[in-house]
């Protein structure tokens, strides 16, 4: 199967560096699948599940936003956070969801606090939506 070079970078460093057969994630325009020989392309990435096919095996991850570029066949995803399904701590995500929901129930929140709590809620929901590996 043909493949392309994929790098996934997070604020913690180089998360993945190797060949991939496909990458599917939520881009600004909606669902996006990158296959070998994709045209040059840059997009923002939203929060959602991501699927990477490596050596014929699909791996799923939670991807919390970022940017994706395809330049001359080199695919680079710069993600705010990226966690393989098996690395997601579900109890932690449930606690984060509860904390965010409790915050959102507080009518005295400022607009900015509300936005931050909504965003934390969405991150936890995305993590919990990823099937356990
Ligand atoms: P929390 O309140 O639990 O920290 P958060 O959504 O605020 O959740 P982030 O700021 O998105 O956390 O991520 C901080 C770091 O912690 C990142 O490296 C991210 O990959 C990791 N992380 C956050 N939540 C989880 C989780 N449920 N399982 C595994 N890693 C997580």
Coordinates of C-alpha atoms and ligand atoms in Angstrom, one line a residue:
X1 CA 0.0 0.0 0.0
X2 CA 1.4 3.4 -0.9
X3 CA 2.0 5.8 2.0
X4 CA 3.1 9.4 2.8
X5 CA 5.3 10.9 5.5
X6 CA 3.3 12.1 8.5
X7 CA 4.5 14.2 11.4
X8 CA 2.3 15.0 14.3
X9 CA 3.6 17.7 16.5
X10 CA 2.1 18.9 19.8
X11 CA 3.4 21.5 22.3
X12 CA 5.2 18.5 24.1
X13 CA 7.2 17.8 21.0
X14 CA 7.3 15.4 18.0
X15 CA 4.4 13.0 18.8
X16 CA 4.6 10.9 15.6
X17 CA 7.1 10.7 12.8
X18 CA 6.7 8.0 10.2
X19 CA 4.8 6.7 7.2
X20 CA 1.0 6.6 7.1
X21 CA -1.5 5.3 4.5
X22 CA -4.3 7.7 5.4
X23 CA -5.2 10.4 7.9
X24 CA -8.8 11.3 8.6
X25 CA -9.8 14.2 10.9
X26 CA -12.1 17.1 11.4
X27 CA -10.9 20.1 9.4
X28 CA -12.4 23.6 9.1
X29 CA -14.5 22.5 6.2
X30 CA -15.7 19.2 7.8
X31 CA -14.4 15.7 7.6
X32 CA -11.1 15.5 5.7
X33 CA -9.1 12.4 4.5
X34 CA -5.5 12.7 3.4
X35 CA -4.2 10.0 1.1
X36 CA -0.8 9.7 -0.7
X37 CA -0.3 12.3 -3.4
X38 CA -2.7 14.8 -1.9
X39 CA -2.4 18.2 -3.4
X40 CA -0.6 20.9 -1.5
X41 CA -3.0 22.2 1.1
X42 CA -3.2 24.0 4.5
X43 CA -6.2 24.1 6.8
X44 CA -7.1 24.6 10.4
X45 CA -8.2 21.5 12.3
X46 CA -11.1 21.4 14.7
X47 CA -11.7 19.2 17.8
X48 CA -12.7 15.7 17.0
X49 CA -11.7 12.1 16.4
X50 CA -8.8 11.4 14.1
X51 CA -8.0 8.1 12.4
X52 CA -4.5 7.2 11.1
X53 CA -3.9 4.1 9.1
X54 CA -0.4 2.7 9.7
X55 CA 0.8 -0.6 8.1
X56 CA -2.8 -1.5 7.4
X57 CA -3.9 -0.9 11.0
X58 CA -6.3 1.9 11.9
X59 CA -5.5 3.8 15.1
X60 CA -7.9 6.3 16.5
X61 CA -7.1 9.4 18.5
X62 CA -8.6 12.5 20.0
X63 CA -7.4 15.6 18.3
X64 CA -8.0 18.9 19.9
X65 CA -7.5 21.4 17.1
X66 CA -4.6 22.8 15.3
X67 CA -3.3 23.1 11.7
X68 CA -2.6 20.7 9.0
X69 CA -0.3 21.2 6.0
X70 CA 0.4 19.0 3.0
X71 CA 3.5 20.3 1.2
X72 CA 5.0 18.2 -1.6
X73 CA 3.7 15.0 -0.1
X74 CA 4.9 15.8 3.4
X75 CA 1.9 15.9 5.8
X76 CA 2.4 17.8 9.1
X77 CA -0.3 18.1 11.8
X78 CA 0.4 20.6 14.5
X79 CA -2.2 19.8 17.2
X80 CA -3.0 21.5 20.4
X81 CA -3.3 18.0 21.9
X82 CA -3.4 14.6 20.3
X83 CA -4.0 11.3 22.3
X84 CA -4.2 7.8 20.9
X85 CA -7.4 6.1 22.1
X86 CA -5.4 3.8 24.4
X87 CA -3.8 6.8 26.1
X88 CA -7.0 8.6 26.9
X89 CA -7.7 8.6 30.7
X90 CA -11.4 8.3 30.7
X91 CA -11.8 9.1 34.4
X92 CA -9.9 12.3 34.0
X93 CA -12.1 13.2 31.0
X94 CA -15.2 12.5 33.0
X95 CA -14.0 14.7 35.9
X96 CA -13.1 17.5 33.4
X97 CA -16.6 17.2 31.9
X98 CA -18.3 17.4 35.3
X99 CA -16.1 20.4 36.3
X100 CA -17.0 22.2 33.0
X101 CA -20.7 21.4 33.4
X102 CA -20.7 22.7 37.0
X103 CA -19.0 25.9 35.8
X104 CA -21.5 26.4 33.0
X105 CA -24.4 26.1 35.5
X106 CA -23.0 29.2 37.3
X107 CA -25.0 32.2 36.0
X108 CA -22.4 34.7 37.1
X109 CA -19.8 33.5 34.7
X110 CA -18.2 36.2 32.5
X111 CA -18.4 35.7 28.7
X112 CA -14.7 34.6 28.6
X113 CA -15.2 32.2 31.5
X114 CA -18.2 30.7 29.7
X115 CA -16.2 30.3 26.5
X116 CA -13.4 28.6 28.4
X117 CA -15.8 26.2 30.2
X118 CA -17.5 25.4 26.9
X119 CA -14.2 24.6 25.3
X120 CA -13.2 22.4 28.3
X121 CA -16.5 20.6 28.0
X122 CA -16.0 20.0 24.3
X123 CA -12.5 18.6 24.8
X124 CA -13.8 16.2 27.4
X125 CA -16.7 15.2 25.2
X126 CA -14.3 14.5 22.3
X127 CA -12.1 12.4 24.5
X128 CA -15.0 10.4 25.8
X129 CA -16.4 9.9 22.3
X130 CA -13.3 7.9 21.2
X131 CA -14.0 4.2 21.4
X132 CA -11.6 2.5 23.8
X133 CA -8.8 0.7 22.0
Ligands
LIG1 P1 -7.8 18.5 32.3 O1 -8.7 19.5 33.0 O2 -8.1 17.1 32.7 O3 -6.4 18.8 32.4 P2 -8.0 19.6 29.7 O4 -8.9 19.4 28.6 O5 -7.9 21.0 30.3 O6 -8.2 18.5 30.8 P3 -5.7 20.0 28.0 O7 -5.3 21.3 28.4 O8 -6.5 19.8 26.7 O9 -6.5 19.3 29.2 O10 -4.4 19.0 27.9 C1 -3.3 19.2 28.8 C2 -2.4 17.9 28.6 O11 -3.1 16.8 29.2 C3 -2.2 17.5 27.2 O12 -0.9 16.9 27.1 C4 -3.3 16.4 26.9 O13 -2.9 15.5 25.9 C5 -3.4 15.8 28.3 N1 -4.7 15.3 28.6 C6 -5.8 16.0 29.0 N2 -6.8 15.2 29.3 C7 -6.4 14.0 29.1 C8 -7.1 12.7 29.2 N3 -8.4 12.6 29.6 N4 -6.4 11.6 28.9 C9 -5.1 11.7 28.5 N5 -4.4 12.9 28.4 C10 -5.1 14.0 28.6

